[in-house]
Coordinates of C-alpha atoms in Angstrom, one line a residue:
M167 CA 0.0 -0.1 -0.1
S168 CA 1.3 3.3 -1.0
Q169 CA 2.3 5.5 2.1
F170 CA 2.0 9.2 2.4
T171 CA 3.7 11.3 4.7
Y172 CA 3.8 15.0 5.5
S173 CA 4.9 17.6 7.8
H174 CA 3.6 21.3 8.8
R175 CA 6.2 22.4 6.0
D176 CA 4.4 20.8 3.4
L177 CA 0.7 22.6 4.3
L178 CA 0.3 25.2 1.1
T179 CA -1.0 29.1 2.0
D180 CA -0.3 30.2 -1.3
I181 CA -3.4 29.7 -2.8
H182 CA -6.1 31.7 -4.7
R183 CA -9.1 31.3 -6.7
A184 CA -8.8 33.2 -10.0
E185 CA -11.4 33.6 -12.8
H186 CA -9.8 31.4 -15.1
P187 CA -7.3 29.1 -13.5
D188 CA -3.7 28.8 -15.0
P189 CA -3.9 25.1 -16.8
H190 CA -0.2 25.0 -16.0
T191 CA -0.4 25.0 -12.5
E192 CA 1.4 21.9 -11.3
P193 CA -0.7 19.7 -8.3
S194 CA 0.8 19.2 -5.3
P195 CA 1.9 16.0 -4.1
F196 CA -1.2 15.2 -2.5
D197 CA -3.3 15.9 -5.1
T198 CA -1.5 13.9 -7.6
L199 CA -1.6 11.0 -5.6
L200 CA -5.1 11.0 -4.8
S201 CA -6.2 12.1 -8.5
S202 CA -4.1 9.6 -10.3
G203 CA -5.3 6.6 -7.7
W204 CA -8.8 7.9 -8.3
R205 CA -8.4 7.9 -11.8
E206 CA -7.0 4.4 -12.3
R207 CA -9.8 2.6 -10.4
M208 CA -11.9 4.2 -12.5
G209 CA -10.4 3.2 -15.4
R210 CA -10.0 -0.5 -13.9
G211 CA -13.4 -0.8 -13.6
G212 CA -15.1 -3.2 -11.4
V213 CA -14.1 -0.8 -8.3
F214 CA -16.7 1.7 -8.8
R215 CA -20.6 0.9 -8.7
Y216 CA -20.7 3.2 -11.9
R217 CA -18.6 5.1 -14.5
L218 CA -18.7 8.9 -13.4
G219 CA -18.6 11.4 -16.4
A220 CA -18.8 14.8 -16.6
L221 CA -22.0 15.8 -14.9
Q222 CA -24.3 18.2 -15.9
T223 CA -24.2 21.5 -13.8
R224 CA -26.0 24.7 -13.0
V225 CA -25.9 27.3 -11.0
L226 CA -29.7 28.5 -9.9
P227 CA -30.7 31.9 -10.3
G228 CA -30.1 33.8 -6.8
P229 CA -28.0 35.6 -4.1
L230 CA -26.8 31.8 -2.7
S231 CA -25.4 31.0 -6.3
L232 CA -26.0 27.0 -5.5
V233 CA -24.3 24.4 -7.4
A234 CA -26.6 21.8 -9.1
Q235 CA -25.7 18.8 -10.1
L236 CA -27.5 15.9 -11.6
N237 CA -26.2 12.7 -10.4
V238 CA -28.9 10.0 -10.9
Q239 CA -26.7 6.8 -11.1
R240 CA -25.6 7.8 -7.2
G241 CA -29.4 7.9 -6.2
V242 CA -30.1 4.6 -7.9
E243 CA -26.6 2.5 -7.4
R244 CA -25.3 3.5 -4.1
R245 CA -25.7 1.1 -0.9
K246 CA -28.7 1.0 0.9
P247 CA -27.4 3.6 4.1
Q248 CA -28.0 2.1 7.6
E249 CA -30.5 2.4 10.2
I250 CA -29.3 4.7 12.7
Q251 CA -31.3 5.4 15.7
S252 CA -28.9 7.3 17.6
I253 CA -26.5 10.0 17.6
K254 CA -24.3 7.5 20.0
Q255 CA -25.0 4.3 18.4
P256 CA -22.3 1.9 19.0
Y257 CA -20.2 0.4 16.2
N258 CA -21.6 -3.1 15.0
A259 CA -19.0 -5.2 13.7
H260 CA -22.2 -7.4 11.8
Q261 CA -22.6 -3.8 10.1
F262 CA -21.0 -3.1 6.6
N263 CA -18.0 -1.4 7.8
F264 CA -14.7 -0.1 6.1
N265 CA -12.8 -3.7 7.3
K266 CA -15.0 -5.0 4.8
I267 CA -14.0 -3.5 1.7
C268 CA -12.5 -5.2 -1.3
P269 CA -8.6 -4.2 -1.4
E270 CA -8.9 -2.5 -4.8
E271 CA -10.7 0.6 -3.0
V272 CA -8.0 1.6 -1.3
L273 CA -5.7 4.4 -2.4
F274 CA -2.9 5.3 0.3
E275 CA -2.2 5.5 3.6
M276 CA -1.6 9.1 5.1
S277 CA 0.2 10.2 8.5
R278 CA 1.7 13.4 9.9
V279 CA 5.1 13.7 11.0
T280 CA 5.9 15.9 13.6
E281 CA 9.2 18.1 14.2
Q282 CA 9.8 15.8 17.2
S283 CA 9.6 12.8 14.6
P284 CA 11.5 12.9 11.5
R285 CA 10.0 11.9 8.5
P286 CA 10.9 8.3 8.2
P287 CA 12.8 6.2 5.7
V288 CA 10.6 4.9 2.7
G289 CA 9.1 1.1 4.0
D290 CA 9.0 2.4 7.5
R291 CA 5.5 3.6 9.0
P292 CA 5.5 6.5 11.5
E293 CA 4.2 6.0 15.1
L294 CA 1.3 8.1 14.1
Q295 CA -2.3 7.6 13.8
R296 CA -3.1 5.9 10.5
V297 CA -5.4 7.2 7.9
V298 CA -6.6 5.0 5.0
V299 CA -7.8 7.0 2.0
L300 CA -10.1 4.7 -0.3
V301 CA -12.6 5.9 -3.1
N302 CA -16.1 6.2 -2.7
V303 CA -17.4 3.3 -4.7
S304 CA -20.8 5.9 -5.0
P305 CA -19.1 9.1 -5.9
L306 CA -20.7 12.8 -6.0
E307 CA -18.2 14.0 -7.8
F308 CA -14.4 13.7 -9.1
G309 CA -12.0 12.2 -6.4
H310 CA -14.8 11.6 -4.1
C311 CA -12.8 9.8 -1.7
L312 CA -13.3 8.7 2.4
F313 CA -10.7 9.3 5.1
V314 CA -10.7 6.1 7.7
P315 CA -8.9 7.2 10.6
E316 CA -7.5 3.8 12.1
P317 CA -9.9 1.5 10.8
S318 CA -9.3 -1.3 12.9
R319 CA -9.9 0.6 16.3
C320 CA -13.3 0.2 14.7
L321 CA -15.0 3.7 15.9
P322 CA -18.1 4.9 15.6
Q323 CA -19.4 7.6 13.5
V324 CA -18.3 10.3 15.9
L325 CA -15.5 13.2 15.5
T326 CA -12.7 12.7 17.4
L327 CA -9.9 15.6 17.7
S328 CA -7.2 13.8 15.5
A329 CA -10.1 13.3 12.5
I330 CA -10.6 17.1 12.5
Q331 CA -6.9 18.2 12.3
T332 CA -6.7 15.1 9.4
G333 CA -9.4 16.9 7.6
I334 CA -8.1 20.6 7.9
E335 CA -4.5 19.2 7.2
S336 CA -5.6 17.7 4.0
V337 CA -7.5 20.9 2.6
L338 CA -4.2 22.7 3.3
L339 CA -2.0 19.6 1.8
S340 CA -3.9 20.8 -1.8
S341 CA -3.1 23.2 -4.1
D342 CA -6.6 23.1 -5.2
P343 CA -9.0 25.7 -4.1
G344 CA -11.8 23.3 -4.9
F345 CA -10.7 20.4 -3.2
R346 CA -13.7 19.8 -0.3
V347 CA -13.8 17.7 2.9
G348 CA -16.9 17.1 5.1
F349 CA -18.6 14.6 7.7
N350 CA -22.3 13.7 8.7
S351 CA -22.4 12.6 12.0
L352 CA -25.1 10.0 13.0
G353 CA -28.6 11.2 12.5
A354 CA -27.2 13.8 10.0
F355 CA -27.4 11.2 6.9
A356 CA -24.2 9.5 7.9
S357 CA -24.5 6.0 5.8
V358 CA -22.1 3.9 8.0
N359 CA -21.5 3.8 11.4
H360 CA -17.8 3.6 11.4
L361 CA -15.5 6.9 11.8
H362 CA -14.6 8.5 8.0
L363 CA -14.7 12.0 6.5
H364 CA -15.3 12.6 3.0
C365 CA -13.2 14.4 0.4
Y366 CA -14.1 15.4 -3.6
Y367 CA -12.9 18.0 -5.8
L368 CA -15.6 20.8 -7.0
K369 CA -14.5 23.1 -9.4
Q370 CA -17.4 25.8 -9.4
E371 CA -16.8 28.8 -6.4
L372 CA -18.9 28.2 -3.4
L373 CA -20.4 31.6 -1.6
L374 CA -19.5 29.4 1.5
E375 CA -15.8 30.6 0.5
T376 CA -16.3 33.9 0.9
V377 CA -19.6 34.5 2.5
P378 CA -19.5 37.2 5.7
V379 CA -19.7 36.4 8.9
E380 CA -20.8 37.4 12.6
P381 CA -18.2 37.1 15.5
L382 CA -18.9 35.0 18.6
V383 CA -15.6 34.4 20.0
P384 CA -13.3 35.6 17.1
E385 CA -10.4 35.5 19.1
K386 CA -10.6 31.5 18.7
G387 CA -11.8 31.5 15.2
F388 CA -15.2 31.4 16.1
Y389 CA -17.9 32.7 14.0
R390 CA -21.6 32.8 13.2
L391 CA -23.0 31.8 9.7
T392 CA -26.1 33.7 8.8
H393 CA -26.4 34.3 4.7
L394 CA -25.9 30.4 4.2
P395 CA -28.0 27.9 6.3
R396 CA -27.5 29.3 9.8
G397 CA -24.8 27.7 11.9
F398 CA -21.1 28.2 12.4
L399 CA -18.1 28.8 11.2
F400 CA -14.4 28.4 12.4
Y401 CA -11.2 29.9 10.1
A402 CA -7.8 27.9 10.3
E403 CA -4.3 28.9 9.3
P404 CA -1.3 26.4 9.8
N405 CA -0.1 28.7 12.1
D406 CA -3.4 28.4 14.4
L407 CA -4.5 25.1 12.8
D408 CA -4.2 22.7 16.2
Q409 CA -5.8 25.5 18.1
I410 CA -8.8 25.7 16.1
A411 CA -8.8 21.9 15.5
R412 CA -9.3 22.0 19.4
V413 CA -12.3 24.3 19.4
V414 CA -14.0 22.7 16.8
F415 CA -13.6 19.4 18.6
Q416 CA -14.9 21.3 21.7
V417 CA -17.9 22.1 19.7
T418 CA -18.4 18.8 18.2
E419 CA -18.3 16.9 21.4
A420 CA -21.0 19.6 23.1
L421 CA -23.1 18.7 20.1
V422 CA -23.0 14.9 20.7
N423 CA -23.2 15.0 24.4
G424 CA -26.6 16.9 23.6
D425 CA -27.7 14.6 20.9
V426 CA -27.8 17.1 18.4
A427 CA -26.8 15.8 15.0
H428 CA -24.4 17.9 13.0
N429 CA -22.8 18.3 9.4
L430 CA -19.3 19.6 9.0
F431 CA -17.6 20.9 6.0
L432 CA -14.5 22.5 5.2
T433 CA -12.8 24.3 1.9
R434 CA -10.5 26.7 1.2
G435 CA -11.7 30.1 2.0
C436 CA -11.4 33.8 2.8
P437 CA -10.0 35.0 6.1
P438 CA -13.4 36.1 7.8
S439 CA -14.2 39.6 6.9
E440 CA -17.3 40.5 9.1
G441 CA -18.9 42.1 6.3
Q442 CA -16.3 43.8 4.9
K443 CA -15.1 43.7 1.1
D444 CA -11.9 43.2 0.4
E445 CA -10.7 42.7 -3.3
A446 CA -7.8 41.1 -2.1
Q447 CA -9.3 39.1 0.7
Q448 CA -11.9 37.9 -1.4
G449 CA -9.5 36.2 -3.9
S450 CA -7.1 34.6 -1.1
R451 CA -7.7 30.8 -0.1
R452 CA -5.0 30.8 2.4
G453 CA -6.8 29.3 5.3
V454 CA -9.6 27.0 5.7
R455 CA -13.2 27.8 6.6
I456 CA -14.9 25.1 8.8
A457 CA -18.8 25.1 8.4
L458 CA -20.7 23.6 11.3
W459 CA -24.6 23.2 11.1
P460 CA -26.2 21.8 14.1
R461 CA -29.7 20.6 12.9
R462 CA -32.8 18.2 13.7
S463 CA -31.6 14.5 13.6
S464 CA -32.7 12.1 11.1
F465 CA -33.1 8.5 12.2
G466 CA -34.6 5.5 10.8
A467 CA -34.5 4.8 6.6
K468 CA -33.2 8.1 4.6
E469 CA -36.4 10.0 3.2
E470 CA -36.1 10.0 -0.9
T471 CA -36.5 13.7 -1.5
A472 CA -35.2 15.6 -4.2
F473 CA -31.5 15.5 -2.1
N474 CA -30.5 14.6 1.1
V475 CA -29.6 17.6 3.2
A476 CA -26.0 16.6 4.5
L477 CA -22.8 18.3 4.2
C478 CA -22.7 19.3 0.7
E479 CA -26.2 20.4 0.2
L480 CA -25.7 22.8 3.4
A481 CA -22.8 24.3 1.8
G482 CA -24.3 25.0 -1.7
H483 CA -23.4 22.2 -3.5
L484 CA -26.9 20.2 -4.6
P485 CA -26.4 16.7 -6.0
F486 CA -29.7 15.8 -7.6
K487 CA -31.0 12.3 -8.1
V488 CA -34.0 12.9 -10.7
Q489 CA -33.9 15.1 -13.9
Q490 CA -36.8 17.1 -13.2
D491 CA -35.8 18.3 -10.0
Y492 CA -32.7 19.3 -11.2
E493 CA -34.0 21.2 -14.1
C494 CA -37.4 22.7 -12.2
L495 CA -36.2 23.7 -8.6
T496 CA -35.2 26.9 -7.8
E497 CA -33.2 28.4 -4.8
K498 CA -36.2 29.2 -2.6
D499 CA -37.6 25.5 -3.2
V500 CA -34.3 24.5 -2.2
K501 CA -34.1 26.4 1.1
D502 CA -37.6 25.7 2.0
I503 CA -36.6 21.9 2.0
I504 CA -33.3 22.9 3.8
Q505 CA -34.9 24.8 6.5
R506 CA -37.3 21.4 7.7
Y507 CA -33.9 19.9 8.7
L508 CA -32.3 22.7 10.8
L509 CA -32.9 23.6 14.4
P510 CA -35.8 25.9 15.4
D511 CA -34.7 29.3 16.0
Q512 CA -34.9 29.2 19.5
D513 CA -33.3 26.0 19.8
F514 CA -30.4 27.2 17.6
T515 CA -29.9 30.5 20.1
R516 CA -30.1 28.5 23.1
L517 CA -27.3 26.3 22.0
E518 CA -25.2 29.2 20.5
R519 CA -25.2 31.2 23.8
Q520 CA -24.3 28.2 25.9
L521 CA -21.5 27.2 23.3
V522 CA -20.0 30.8 23.5
A523 CA -20.3 30.7 27.5
D524 CA -18.3 27.5 27.5
M525 CA -15.4 28.8 25.0
I526 CA -14.9 32.1 27.2
D527 CA -14.9 29.9 30.4
L528 CA -12.0 28.1 29.0

């Protein structure tokens, strides 16, 4: 199995989103390894459930610039989701898990090397967390893969601090501003109760990358999202990555303890502007915007709607299952569907006050 080791020095900050990207820009070593492996598996046949070609894509008229894509095969061919009854549901070895996949689905292992633990010789595994990168056999976009931390530990689908750090670092390892990472908790349309994060490439710009936010505890990188579905936003750059990861973990741990389902989405983005429109900042993608949406729990079998409200839909990327929905639904229709899954205003406000108070007390 291929090994990918990296250190803090490999994290990239000089990234900008250009209207016309330079086609000769070199991909990062991380992008090269992931993309080439994904293409090879797609071309090999027998690994994916369907062949993913260029997807029909349009931007819905409206201020949110929602990116709609038609992916009928994913809606039909993907594995039936597991029955979830609790946000804290224990791991069940008898259900599908990532220890049961075909070896061909695995692309590589990745691990971070600290300054105290020098980069190991080729063939040696560093004594650090092992994250297995494997293809999602029902892809929603190019490069759709899963990060599975320490699969043999059989962790349930509950975020750990190291999983959050892996998500942030992977975005910073990519030189592509369209690389995205996300997480669905149990009760928030997670399909498998075995700890994993999603990643994929989406070239279209999302409003989340630049939308102004309101400060909650800005000294700890904690903000409120208001222009998109209401939620929270954190911002991290390499120099404060570990601190922000701990803050995000503090919040997600509080959500789990409070039985609040949630979705997480990470993307390159400009620094929080608090409503300030600065052209230089708007083009900057040197850091990571981490959006977190607490939401109503959805237990039992997944509902069949135009789309499932999970990590990418809340971020403004809408994979539609049916041609008619893709062609006809408006921004208002989408907002109405999403609203049904969000916390009521009074519950969100109560949660926000508690999180802010807990953060200030630390």
